[in-house]
Short mmCIF file of C-alpha atoms and ligand atoms in Angstrom, two decimals:
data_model
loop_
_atom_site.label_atom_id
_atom_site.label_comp_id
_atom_site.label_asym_id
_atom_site.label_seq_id
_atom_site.Cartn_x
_atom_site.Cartn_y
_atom_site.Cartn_z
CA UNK A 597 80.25 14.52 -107.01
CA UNK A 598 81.24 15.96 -103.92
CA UNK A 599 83.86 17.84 -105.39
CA UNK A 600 81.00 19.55 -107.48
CA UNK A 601 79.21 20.33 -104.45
CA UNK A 602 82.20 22.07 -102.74
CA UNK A 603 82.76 23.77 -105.88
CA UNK A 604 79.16 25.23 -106.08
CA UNK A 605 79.18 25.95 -102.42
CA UNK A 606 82.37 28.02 -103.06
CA UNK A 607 80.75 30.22 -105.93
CA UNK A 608 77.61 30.85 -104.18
CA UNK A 609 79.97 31.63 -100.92
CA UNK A 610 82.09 33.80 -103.65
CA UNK A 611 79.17 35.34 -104.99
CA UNK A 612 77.44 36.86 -101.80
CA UNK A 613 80.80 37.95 -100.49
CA UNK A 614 80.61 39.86 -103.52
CA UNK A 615 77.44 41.02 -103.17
CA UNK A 616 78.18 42.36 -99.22
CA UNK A 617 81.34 43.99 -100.76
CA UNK A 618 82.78 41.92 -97.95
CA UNK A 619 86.57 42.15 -98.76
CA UNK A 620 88.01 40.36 -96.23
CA UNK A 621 85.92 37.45 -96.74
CA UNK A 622 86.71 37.34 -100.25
CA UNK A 623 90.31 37.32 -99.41
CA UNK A 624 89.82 34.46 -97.61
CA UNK A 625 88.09 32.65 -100.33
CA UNK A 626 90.43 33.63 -103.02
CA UNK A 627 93.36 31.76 -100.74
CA UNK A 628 91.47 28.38 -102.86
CA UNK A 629 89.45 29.75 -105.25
CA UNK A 630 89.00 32.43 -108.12
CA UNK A 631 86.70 35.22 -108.67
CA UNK A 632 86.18 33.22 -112.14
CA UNK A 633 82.82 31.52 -111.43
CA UNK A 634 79.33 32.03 -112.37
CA UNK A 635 76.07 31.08 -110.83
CA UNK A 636 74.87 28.50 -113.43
CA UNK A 637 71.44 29.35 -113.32
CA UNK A 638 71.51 32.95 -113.36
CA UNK A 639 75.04 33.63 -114.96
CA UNK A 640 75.58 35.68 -112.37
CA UNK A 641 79.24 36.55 -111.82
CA UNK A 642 80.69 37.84 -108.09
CA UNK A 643 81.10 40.62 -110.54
CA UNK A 644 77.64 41.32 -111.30
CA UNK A 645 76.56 40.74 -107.77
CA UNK A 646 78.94 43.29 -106.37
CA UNK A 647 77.80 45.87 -108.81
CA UNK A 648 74.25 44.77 -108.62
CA UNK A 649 74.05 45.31 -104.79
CA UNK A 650 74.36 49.19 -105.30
CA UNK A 651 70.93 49.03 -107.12
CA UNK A 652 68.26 50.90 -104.89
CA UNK A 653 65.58 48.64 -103.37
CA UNK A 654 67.46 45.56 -103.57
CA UNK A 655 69.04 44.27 -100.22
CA UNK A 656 72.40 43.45 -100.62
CA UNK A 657 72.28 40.02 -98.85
CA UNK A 658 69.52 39.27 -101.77
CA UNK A 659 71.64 39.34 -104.47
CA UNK A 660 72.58 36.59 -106.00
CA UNK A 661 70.02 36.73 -108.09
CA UNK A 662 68.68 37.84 -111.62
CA UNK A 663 70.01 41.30 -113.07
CA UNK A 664 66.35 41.36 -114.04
CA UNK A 665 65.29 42.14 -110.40
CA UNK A 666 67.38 45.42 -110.16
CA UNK A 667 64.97 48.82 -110.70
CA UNK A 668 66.23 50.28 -113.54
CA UNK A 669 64.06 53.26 -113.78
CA UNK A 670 65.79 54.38 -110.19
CA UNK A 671 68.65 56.21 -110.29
CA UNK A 672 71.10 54.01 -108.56
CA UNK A 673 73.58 56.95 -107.85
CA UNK A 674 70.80 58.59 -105.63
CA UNK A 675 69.48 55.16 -104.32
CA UNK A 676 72.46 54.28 -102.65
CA UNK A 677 75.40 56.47 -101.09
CA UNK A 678 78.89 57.31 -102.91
CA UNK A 679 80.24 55.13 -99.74
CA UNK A 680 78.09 52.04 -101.38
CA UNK A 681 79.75 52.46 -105.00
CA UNK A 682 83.05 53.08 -103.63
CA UNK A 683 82.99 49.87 -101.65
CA UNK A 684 81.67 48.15 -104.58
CA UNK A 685 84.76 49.65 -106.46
CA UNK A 686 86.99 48.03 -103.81
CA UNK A 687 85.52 45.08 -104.54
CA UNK A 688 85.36 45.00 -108.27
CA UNK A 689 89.25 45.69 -108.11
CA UNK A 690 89.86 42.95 -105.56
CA UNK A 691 87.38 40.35 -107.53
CA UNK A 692 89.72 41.34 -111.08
CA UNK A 693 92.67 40.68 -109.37
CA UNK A 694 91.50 37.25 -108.80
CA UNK A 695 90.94 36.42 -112.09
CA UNK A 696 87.50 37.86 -112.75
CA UNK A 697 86.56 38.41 -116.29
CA UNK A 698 85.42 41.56 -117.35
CA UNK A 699 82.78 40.25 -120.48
CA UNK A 700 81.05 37.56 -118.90
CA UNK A 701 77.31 37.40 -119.93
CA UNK A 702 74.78 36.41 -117.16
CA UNK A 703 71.55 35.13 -118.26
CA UNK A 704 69.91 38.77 -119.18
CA UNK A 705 72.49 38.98 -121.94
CA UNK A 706 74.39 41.69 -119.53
CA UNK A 707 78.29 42.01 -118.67
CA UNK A 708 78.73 43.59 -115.65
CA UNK A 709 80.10 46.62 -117.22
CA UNK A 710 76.00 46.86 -118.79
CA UNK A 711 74.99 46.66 -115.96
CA UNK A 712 77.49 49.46 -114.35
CA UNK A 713 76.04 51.77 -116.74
CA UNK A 714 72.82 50.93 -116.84
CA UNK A 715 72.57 51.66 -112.75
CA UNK A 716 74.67 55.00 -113.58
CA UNK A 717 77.79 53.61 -111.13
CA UNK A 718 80.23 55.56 -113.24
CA UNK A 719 83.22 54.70 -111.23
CA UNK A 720 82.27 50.94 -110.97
CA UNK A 721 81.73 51.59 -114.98
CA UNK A 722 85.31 52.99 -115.11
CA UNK A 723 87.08 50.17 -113.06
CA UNK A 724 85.94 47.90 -115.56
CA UNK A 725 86.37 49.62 -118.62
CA UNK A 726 90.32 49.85 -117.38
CA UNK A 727 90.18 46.39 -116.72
CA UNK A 728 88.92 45.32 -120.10
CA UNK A 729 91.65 47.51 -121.63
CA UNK A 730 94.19 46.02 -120.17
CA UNK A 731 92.92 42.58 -120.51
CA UNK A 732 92.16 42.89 -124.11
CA UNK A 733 95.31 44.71 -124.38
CA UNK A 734 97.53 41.56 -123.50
CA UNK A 735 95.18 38.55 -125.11
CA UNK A 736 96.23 40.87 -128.90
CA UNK A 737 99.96 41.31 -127.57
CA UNK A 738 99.62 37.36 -126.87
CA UNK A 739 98.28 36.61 -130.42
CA UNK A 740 101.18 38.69 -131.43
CA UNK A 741 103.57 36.19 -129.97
CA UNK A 742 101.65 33.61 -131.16
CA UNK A 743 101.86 34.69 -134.53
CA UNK A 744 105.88 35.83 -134.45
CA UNK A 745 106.42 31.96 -132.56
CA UNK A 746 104.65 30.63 -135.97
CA UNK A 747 106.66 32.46 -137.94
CA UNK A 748 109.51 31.34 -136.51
CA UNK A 749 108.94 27.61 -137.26
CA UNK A 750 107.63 27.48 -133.35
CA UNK A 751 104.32 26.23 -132.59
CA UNK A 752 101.45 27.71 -129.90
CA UNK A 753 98.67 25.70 -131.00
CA UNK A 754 96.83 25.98 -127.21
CA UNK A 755 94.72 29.04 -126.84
CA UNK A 756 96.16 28.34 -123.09
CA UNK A 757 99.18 27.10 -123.90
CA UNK A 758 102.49 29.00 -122.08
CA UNK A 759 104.44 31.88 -124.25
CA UNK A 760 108.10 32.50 -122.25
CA UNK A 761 107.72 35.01 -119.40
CA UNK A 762 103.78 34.97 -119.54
CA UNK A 763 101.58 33.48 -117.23
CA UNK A 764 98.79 32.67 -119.79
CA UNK A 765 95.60 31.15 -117.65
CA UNK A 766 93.95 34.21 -116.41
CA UNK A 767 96.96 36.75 -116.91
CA UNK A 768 96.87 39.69 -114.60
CA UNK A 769 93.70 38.42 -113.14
CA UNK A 770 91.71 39.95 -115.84
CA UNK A 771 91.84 38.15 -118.80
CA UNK A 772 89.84 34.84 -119.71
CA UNK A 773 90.30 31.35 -119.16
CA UNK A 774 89.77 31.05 -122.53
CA UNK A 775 91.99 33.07 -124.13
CA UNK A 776 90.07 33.34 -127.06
CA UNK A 777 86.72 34.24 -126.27
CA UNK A 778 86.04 37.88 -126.45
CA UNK A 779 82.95 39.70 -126.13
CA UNK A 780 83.95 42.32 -128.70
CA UNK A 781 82.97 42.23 -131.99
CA UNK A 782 83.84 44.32 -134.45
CA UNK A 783 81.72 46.70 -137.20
CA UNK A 784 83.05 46.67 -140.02
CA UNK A 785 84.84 43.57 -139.74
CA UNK A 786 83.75 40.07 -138.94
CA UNK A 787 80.01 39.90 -138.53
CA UNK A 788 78.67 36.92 -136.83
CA UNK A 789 76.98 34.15 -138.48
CA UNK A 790 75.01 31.46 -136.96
CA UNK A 791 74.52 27.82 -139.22
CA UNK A 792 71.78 25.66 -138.34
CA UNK A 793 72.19 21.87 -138.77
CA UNK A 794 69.36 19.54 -139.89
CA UNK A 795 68.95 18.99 -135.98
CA UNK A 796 68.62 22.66 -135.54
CA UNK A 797 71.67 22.92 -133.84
CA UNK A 798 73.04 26.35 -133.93
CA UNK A 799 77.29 27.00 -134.63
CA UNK A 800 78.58 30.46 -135.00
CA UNK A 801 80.46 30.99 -137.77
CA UNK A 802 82.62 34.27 -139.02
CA UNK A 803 82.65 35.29 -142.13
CA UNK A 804 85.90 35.85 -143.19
CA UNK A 805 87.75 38.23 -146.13
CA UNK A 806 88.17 35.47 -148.51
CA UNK A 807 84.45 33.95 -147.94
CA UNK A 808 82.84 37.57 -148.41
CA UNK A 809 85.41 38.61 -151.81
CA UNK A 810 84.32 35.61 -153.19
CA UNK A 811 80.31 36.11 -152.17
CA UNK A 812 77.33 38.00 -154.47
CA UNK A 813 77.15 41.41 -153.02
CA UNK A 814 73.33 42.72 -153.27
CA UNK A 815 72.88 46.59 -154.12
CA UNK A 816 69.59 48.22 -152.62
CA UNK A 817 68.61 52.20 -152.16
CA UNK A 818 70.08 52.36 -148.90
CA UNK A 819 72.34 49.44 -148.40
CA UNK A 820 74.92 47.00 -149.79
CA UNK A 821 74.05 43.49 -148.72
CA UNK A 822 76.50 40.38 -148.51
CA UNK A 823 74.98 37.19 -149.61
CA UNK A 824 73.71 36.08 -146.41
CA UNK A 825 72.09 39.88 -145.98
CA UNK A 826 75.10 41.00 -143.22
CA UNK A 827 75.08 45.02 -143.63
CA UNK A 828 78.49 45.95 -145.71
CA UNK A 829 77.27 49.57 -146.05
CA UNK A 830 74.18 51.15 -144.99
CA UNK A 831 72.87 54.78 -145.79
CA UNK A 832 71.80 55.79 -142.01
CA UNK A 833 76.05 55.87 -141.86
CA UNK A 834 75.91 59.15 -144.11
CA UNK A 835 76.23 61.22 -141.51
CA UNK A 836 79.10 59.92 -139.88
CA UNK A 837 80.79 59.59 -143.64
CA UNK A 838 80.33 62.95 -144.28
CA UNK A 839 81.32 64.31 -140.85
CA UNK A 840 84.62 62.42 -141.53
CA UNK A 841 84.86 63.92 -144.91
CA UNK A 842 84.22 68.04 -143.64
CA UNK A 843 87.15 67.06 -140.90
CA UNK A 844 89.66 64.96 -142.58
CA UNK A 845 89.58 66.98 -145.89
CA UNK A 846 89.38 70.43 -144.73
CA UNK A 847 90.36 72.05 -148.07
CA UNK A 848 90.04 71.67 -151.98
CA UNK A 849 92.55 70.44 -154.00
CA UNK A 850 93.52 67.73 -151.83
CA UNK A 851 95.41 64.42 -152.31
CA UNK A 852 92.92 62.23 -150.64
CA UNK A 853 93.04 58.11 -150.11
CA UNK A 854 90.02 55.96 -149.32
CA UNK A 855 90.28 52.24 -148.76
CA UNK A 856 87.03 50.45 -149.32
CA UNK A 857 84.41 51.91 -152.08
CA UNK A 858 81.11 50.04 -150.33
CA UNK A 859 78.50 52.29 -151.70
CA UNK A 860 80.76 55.22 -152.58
CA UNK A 861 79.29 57.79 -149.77
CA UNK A 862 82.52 58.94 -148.22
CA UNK A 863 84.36 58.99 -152.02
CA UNK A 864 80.90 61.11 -153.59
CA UNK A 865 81.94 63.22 -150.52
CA UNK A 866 85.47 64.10 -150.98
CA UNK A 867 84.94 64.47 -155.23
CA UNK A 868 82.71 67.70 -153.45
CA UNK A 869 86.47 68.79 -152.30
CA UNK A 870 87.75 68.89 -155.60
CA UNK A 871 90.82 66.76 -154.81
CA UNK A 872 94.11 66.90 -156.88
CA UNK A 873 94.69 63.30 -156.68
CA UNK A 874 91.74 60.83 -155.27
CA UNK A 875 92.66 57.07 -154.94
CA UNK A 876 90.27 54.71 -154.30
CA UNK A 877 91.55 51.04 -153.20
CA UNK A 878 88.48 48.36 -153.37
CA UNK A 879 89.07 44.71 -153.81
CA UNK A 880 85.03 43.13 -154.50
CA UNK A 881 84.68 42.34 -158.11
CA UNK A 882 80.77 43.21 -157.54
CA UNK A 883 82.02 46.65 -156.35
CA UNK A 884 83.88 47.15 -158.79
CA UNK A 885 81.75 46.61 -161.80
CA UNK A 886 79.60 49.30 -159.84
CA UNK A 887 82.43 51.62 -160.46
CA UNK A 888 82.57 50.82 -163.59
CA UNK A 889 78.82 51.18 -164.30
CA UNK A 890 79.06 54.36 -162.52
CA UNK A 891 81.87 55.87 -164.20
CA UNK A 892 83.88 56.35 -161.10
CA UNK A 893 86.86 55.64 -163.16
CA UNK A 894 86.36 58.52 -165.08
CA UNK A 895 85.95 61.08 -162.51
CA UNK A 896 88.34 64.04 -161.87
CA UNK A 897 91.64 63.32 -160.39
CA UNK A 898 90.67 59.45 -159.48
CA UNK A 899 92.45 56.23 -160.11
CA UNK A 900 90.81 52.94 -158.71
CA UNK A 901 93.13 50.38 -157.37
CA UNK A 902 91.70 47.02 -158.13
CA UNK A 903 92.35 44.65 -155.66
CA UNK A 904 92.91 44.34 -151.47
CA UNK A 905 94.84 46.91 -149.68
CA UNK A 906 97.17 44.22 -148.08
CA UNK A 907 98.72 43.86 -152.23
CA UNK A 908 98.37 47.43 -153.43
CA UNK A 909 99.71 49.69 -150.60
CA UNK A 910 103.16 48.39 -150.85
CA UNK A 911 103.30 49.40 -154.51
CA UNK A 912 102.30 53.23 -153.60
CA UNK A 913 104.41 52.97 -151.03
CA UNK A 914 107.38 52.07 -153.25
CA UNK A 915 106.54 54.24 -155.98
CA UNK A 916 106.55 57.25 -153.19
CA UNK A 917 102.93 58.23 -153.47
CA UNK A 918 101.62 60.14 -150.57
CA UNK A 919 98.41 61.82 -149.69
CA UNK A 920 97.07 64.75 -147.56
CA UNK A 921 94.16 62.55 -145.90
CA UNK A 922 93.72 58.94 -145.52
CA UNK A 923 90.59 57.20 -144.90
CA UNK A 924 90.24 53.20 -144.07
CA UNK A 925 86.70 51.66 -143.85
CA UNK A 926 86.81 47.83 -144.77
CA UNK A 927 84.55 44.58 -144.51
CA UNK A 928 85.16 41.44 -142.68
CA UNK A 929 88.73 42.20 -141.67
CA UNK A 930 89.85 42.11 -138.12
CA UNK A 931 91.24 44.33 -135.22
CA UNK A 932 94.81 43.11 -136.39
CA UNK A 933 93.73 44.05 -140.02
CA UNK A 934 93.26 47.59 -139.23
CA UNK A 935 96.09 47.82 -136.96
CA UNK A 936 98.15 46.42 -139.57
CA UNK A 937 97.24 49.19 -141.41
CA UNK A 938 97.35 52.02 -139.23
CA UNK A 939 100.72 50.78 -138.10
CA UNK A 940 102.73 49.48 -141.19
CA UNK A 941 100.98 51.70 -144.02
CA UNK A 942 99.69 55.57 -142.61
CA UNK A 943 103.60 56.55 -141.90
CA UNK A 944 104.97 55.39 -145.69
CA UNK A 945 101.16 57.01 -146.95
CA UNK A 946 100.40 60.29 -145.27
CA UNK A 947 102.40 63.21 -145.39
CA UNK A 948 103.81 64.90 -142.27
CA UNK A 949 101.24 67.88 -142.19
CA UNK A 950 98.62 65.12 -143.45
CA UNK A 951 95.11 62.78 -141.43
CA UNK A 952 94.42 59.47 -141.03
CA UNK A 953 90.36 58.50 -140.29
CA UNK A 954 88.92 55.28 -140.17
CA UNK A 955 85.73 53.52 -139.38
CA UNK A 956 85.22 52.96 -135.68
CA UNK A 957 82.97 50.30 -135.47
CA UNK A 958 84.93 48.18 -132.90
CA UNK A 959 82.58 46.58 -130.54
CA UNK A 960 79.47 48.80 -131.47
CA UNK A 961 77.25 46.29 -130.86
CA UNK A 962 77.33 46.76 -126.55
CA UNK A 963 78.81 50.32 -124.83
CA UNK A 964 81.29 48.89 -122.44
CA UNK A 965 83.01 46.72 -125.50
CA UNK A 966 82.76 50.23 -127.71
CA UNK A 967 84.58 52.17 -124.40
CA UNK A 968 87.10 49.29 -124.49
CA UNK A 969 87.88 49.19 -127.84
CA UNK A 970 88.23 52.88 -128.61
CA UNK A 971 90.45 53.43 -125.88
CA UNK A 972 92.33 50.76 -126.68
CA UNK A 973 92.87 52.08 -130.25
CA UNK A 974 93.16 55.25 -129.23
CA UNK A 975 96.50 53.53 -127.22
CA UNK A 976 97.53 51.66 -130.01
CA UNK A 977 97.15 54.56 -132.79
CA UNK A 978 99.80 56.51 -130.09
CA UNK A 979 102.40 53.57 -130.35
CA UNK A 980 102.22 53.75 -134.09
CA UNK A 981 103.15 57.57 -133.55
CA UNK A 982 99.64 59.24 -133.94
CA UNK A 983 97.60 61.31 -132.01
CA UNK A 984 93.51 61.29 -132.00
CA UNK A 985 91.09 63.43 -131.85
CA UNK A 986 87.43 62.19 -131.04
CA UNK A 987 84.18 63.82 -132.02
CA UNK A 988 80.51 62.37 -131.24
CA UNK A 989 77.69 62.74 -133.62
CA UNK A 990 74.67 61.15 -132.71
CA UNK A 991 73.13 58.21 -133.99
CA UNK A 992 69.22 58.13 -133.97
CA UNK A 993 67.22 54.89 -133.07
CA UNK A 994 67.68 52.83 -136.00
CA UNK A 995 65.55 50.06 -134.67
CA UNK A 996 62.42 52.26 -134.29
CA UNK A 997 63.44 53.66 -137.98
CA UNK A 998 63.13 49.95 -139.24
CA UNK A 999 66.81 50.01 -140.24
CA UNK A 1000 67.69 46.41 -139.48
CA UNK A 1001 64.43 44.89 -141.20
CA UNK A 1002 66.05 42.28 -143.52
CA UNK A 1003 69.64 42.58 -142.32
CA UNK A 1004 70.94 39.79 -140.51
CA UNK A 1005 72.26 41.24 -137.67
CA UNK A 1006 72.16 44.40 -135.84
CA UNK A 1007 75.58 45.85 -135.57
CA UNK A 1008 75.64 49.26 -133.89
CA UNK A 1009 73.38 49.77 -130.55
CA UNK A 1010 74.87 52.80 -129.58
CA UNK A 1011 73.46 56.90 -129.38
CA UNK A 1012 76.74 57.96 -129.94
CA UNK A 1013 79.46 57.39 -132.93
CA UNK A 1014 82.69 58.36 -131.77
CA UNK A 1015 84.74 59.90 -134.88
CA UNK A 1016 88.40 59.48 -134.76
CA UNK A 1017 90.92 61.50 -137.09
CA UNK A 1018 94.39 61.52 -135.82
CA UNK A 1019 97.91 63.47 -137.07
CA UNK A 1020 101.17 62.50 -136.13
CA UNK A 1021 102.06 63.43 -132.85
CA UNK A 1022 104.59 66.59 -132.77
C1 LIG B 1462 81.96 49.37 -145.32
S1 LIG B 1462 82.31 49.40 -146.98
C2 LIG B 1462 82.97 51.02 -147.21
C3 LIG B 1462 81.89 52.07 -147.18
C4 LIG B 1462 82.35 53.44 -147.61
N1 LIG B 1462 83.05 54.10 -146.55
C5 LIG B 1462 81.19 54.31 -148.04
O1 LIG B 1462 81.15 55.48 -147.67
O2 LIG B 1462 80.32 53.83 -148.76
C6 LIG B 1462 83.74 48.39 -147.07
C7 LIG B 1462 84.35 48.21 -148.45
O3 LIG B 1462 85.67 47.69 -148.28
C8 LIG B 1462 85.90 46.72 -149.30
N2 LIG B 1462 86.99 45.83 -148.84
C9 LIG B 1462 86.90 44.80 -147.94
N3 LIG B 1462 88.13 44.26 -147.74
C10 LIG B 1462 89.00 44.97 -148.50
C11 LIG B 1462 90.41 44.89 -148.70
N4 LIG B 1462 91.16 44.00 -148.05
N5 LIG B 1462 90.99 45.76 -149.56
C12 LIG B 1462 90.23 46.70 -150.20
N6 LIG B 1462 88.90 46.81 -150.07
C13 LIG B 1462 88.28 45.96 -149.22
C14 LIG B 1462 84.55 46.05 -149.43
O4 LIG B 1462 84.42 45.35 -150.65
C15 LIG B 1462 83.60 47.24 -149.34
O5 LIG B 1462 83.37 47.80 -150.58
#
């Protein structure tokens, strides 16, 4: 009992530090502690209060309380000086170095990168975009170890549990304690489900590749629906689809790729390009018969591969088919899933001269875990040898357009889309 005491104590002690930007104090609680706690009534992290304490109108020896108090119609950059946010940057270094964790929610649903942006502390906003990069960065070169160990006959069963030459609880002071929690989820992968017990207990649950090939996909006008109504495809993505098509296929007579059908947009797009050869990988039966009843098999130039990428590619690969643009958009696959793809399949795929484009959905469901994400992709797509170009197009307000009525959840939150096509570097 008393140990919970001192142990509150310490985070509220932790927390206003934080909020005072008080360094050296910090430094002296960090000799005992770590800058992983949270106020358990607010959710408040030393991280939000640090950033927090730059909003205008809010003393900083008040804050350790709700994000809800900050003004968010001020313009924080103009409330407070540039010597404020760059002490608060000191801070939010020092506090990740001591095991802070950059995705924490508080009680307003905000990490403190949400509320970085949303007071406009752009170098506060930067510090912890880095830091989520780099965090997220090593928990996927962990799971990578993880899996090779399994592989190997070896067994990492702990999310926490050691891997040789890592320190694994909080490594580099800005991962999570719990190495598998992550606050990024990914569009179009693994949408989030929630089951409700007879108790009304609520469990998230993923849905997973095998659960959603197996599950009744629902055609409308302007979406494709999974049996329990997650978005596959939606129309309001047209205009990302066909600025991906006008840059990735910049000529007729192409030899063009797509992986994942959905509701044919992208593949309507490229048949506009007259392609010489147009291959079309797509693995749900339901989608397929839609092929079918659309005569997609008959079309000029295509061939539809029946079945999931991770079965077909090594065939083409084998029989030395290449292509002058590749496109990858799938469902309820994973980070890894698209890595796998961008680095295993694109260099046995594309030719030299050719371009690789894929959905970008990764975390579009919050800014900072979109920022994280695409950076770290962008890093990752440069390790499998290829160089990325980004382009925004906008993306109007799909909630005031009614978009998500009848779709389970609302995956993209964001004004902007960033579109990725990438060439081998050199
Ligand atoms: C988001 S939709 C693609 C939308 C498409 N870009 C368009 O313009 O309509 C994803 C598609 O990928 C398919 N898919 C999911 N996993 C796959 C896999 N492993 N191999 C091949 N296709 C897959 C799904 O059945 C679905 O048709």
């Amino acid at each position: 009992m008393d140990l919970d005491i001192d142990t509150d104590t310490t985070t509220q002690e932790i927390i206003l530090a934080a909020s005072n930007h008080d360094t050296s104090k910090l430094r002296e609680l960090f000799r005992s502690a770590s800058a992983n706690v949270q106020d358990p009534e607010t959710g408040i992290t030393p991280l939000h209060a640090a950033i927090a304490a730059c909003a205008p109108d809010v003393p900083a020896d008040q804050i350790n309380a709700r994000a809800d108090r900050v003004n968010v119609n001020g313009s924080a950059s103009t409330g407070r000086s540039s010597r404020e946010e760059a002490a608060a940057v000191e801070t939010v270094k020092l506090l990740f170095e001591n095991g802070a964790v950059w995705h924490d929610l508080d009680h307003d649903n905000e990490t403190p990168g949400c509320l970085a942006l949303r007071l406009k502390l752009k170098n506060v906003y930067d510090v912890v975009v880095e830091a989520g990069v780099r965090a997220e960065l090593l928990l996927n070169r962990l799971d990578e170890f993880e899996m090779l160990a399994d592989a190997d006959g070896e067994e990492y069963d702990e999310p926490g549990e050691a891997v040789e030459g890592f320190e694994v609880v909080n490594p580099m002071g800005e991962g999570s304690a719990d190495l598998e929690s992550s606050a990024v989820e990914i569009e179009h992968s693994i949408p989030e489900l929630v089951q409700v017990d007879a108790e009304g207990t609520e469990t998230k649950i993923d849905v997973n590749s095998t659960d959603y090939l197996t599950s009744d996909l629902t055609f409308h006008g302007d979406r494709l629906l999974d049996a329990d109504r997650n978005g596959v495809m939606m129309a309001w993505e047209t205009d990302i689809m066909k600025r991906t098509a006008e840059l990735l296929v910049p000529k007729q007579g192409s030899r063009i790729l797509n992986v994942g059908h959905g509701m044919g947009i992208i593949d309507a797009l490229f048949q506009g390009e007259t392609p010489s050869a147009h291959h079309i990988i797509e693995a749900h039966p339901d989608v397929l018969a839609r092929m079918r009843r659309d005569d997609w098999y008959g079309k000029p130039g295509v061939t539809v591969h029946e079945g999931r990428w991770q079965d077909l590619v090594p065939k083409l690969v084998e029989d030395n088919v290449t292509f002058d643009a590749i496109y990858f958009d799938t469902f309820a696959e994973d980070y890894k899933a698209l890595k796998e793809f961008f680095s295993e399949c694109v260099i046995g795929l594309l030719d030299p001269g050719g371009k690789f484009g894929f959905f970008n959905g990764l975390g579009a469901d919050r800014q900072i875990c979109y920022d994280v994400y695409t950076k770290i992709v962008e890093m990752e797509l440069f390790e499998a040898g290829l160089d990325t170009t980004w382009e925004d197009v906008h993306i109007p307000d799909l909630e005031e357009s009614g978009e998500w009525q009848g779709v389970r959840r609302r995956y993209w939150a964001l004004e902007n889309y960033r579109l990725p096509i990438c060439e081998f570097v050199g």
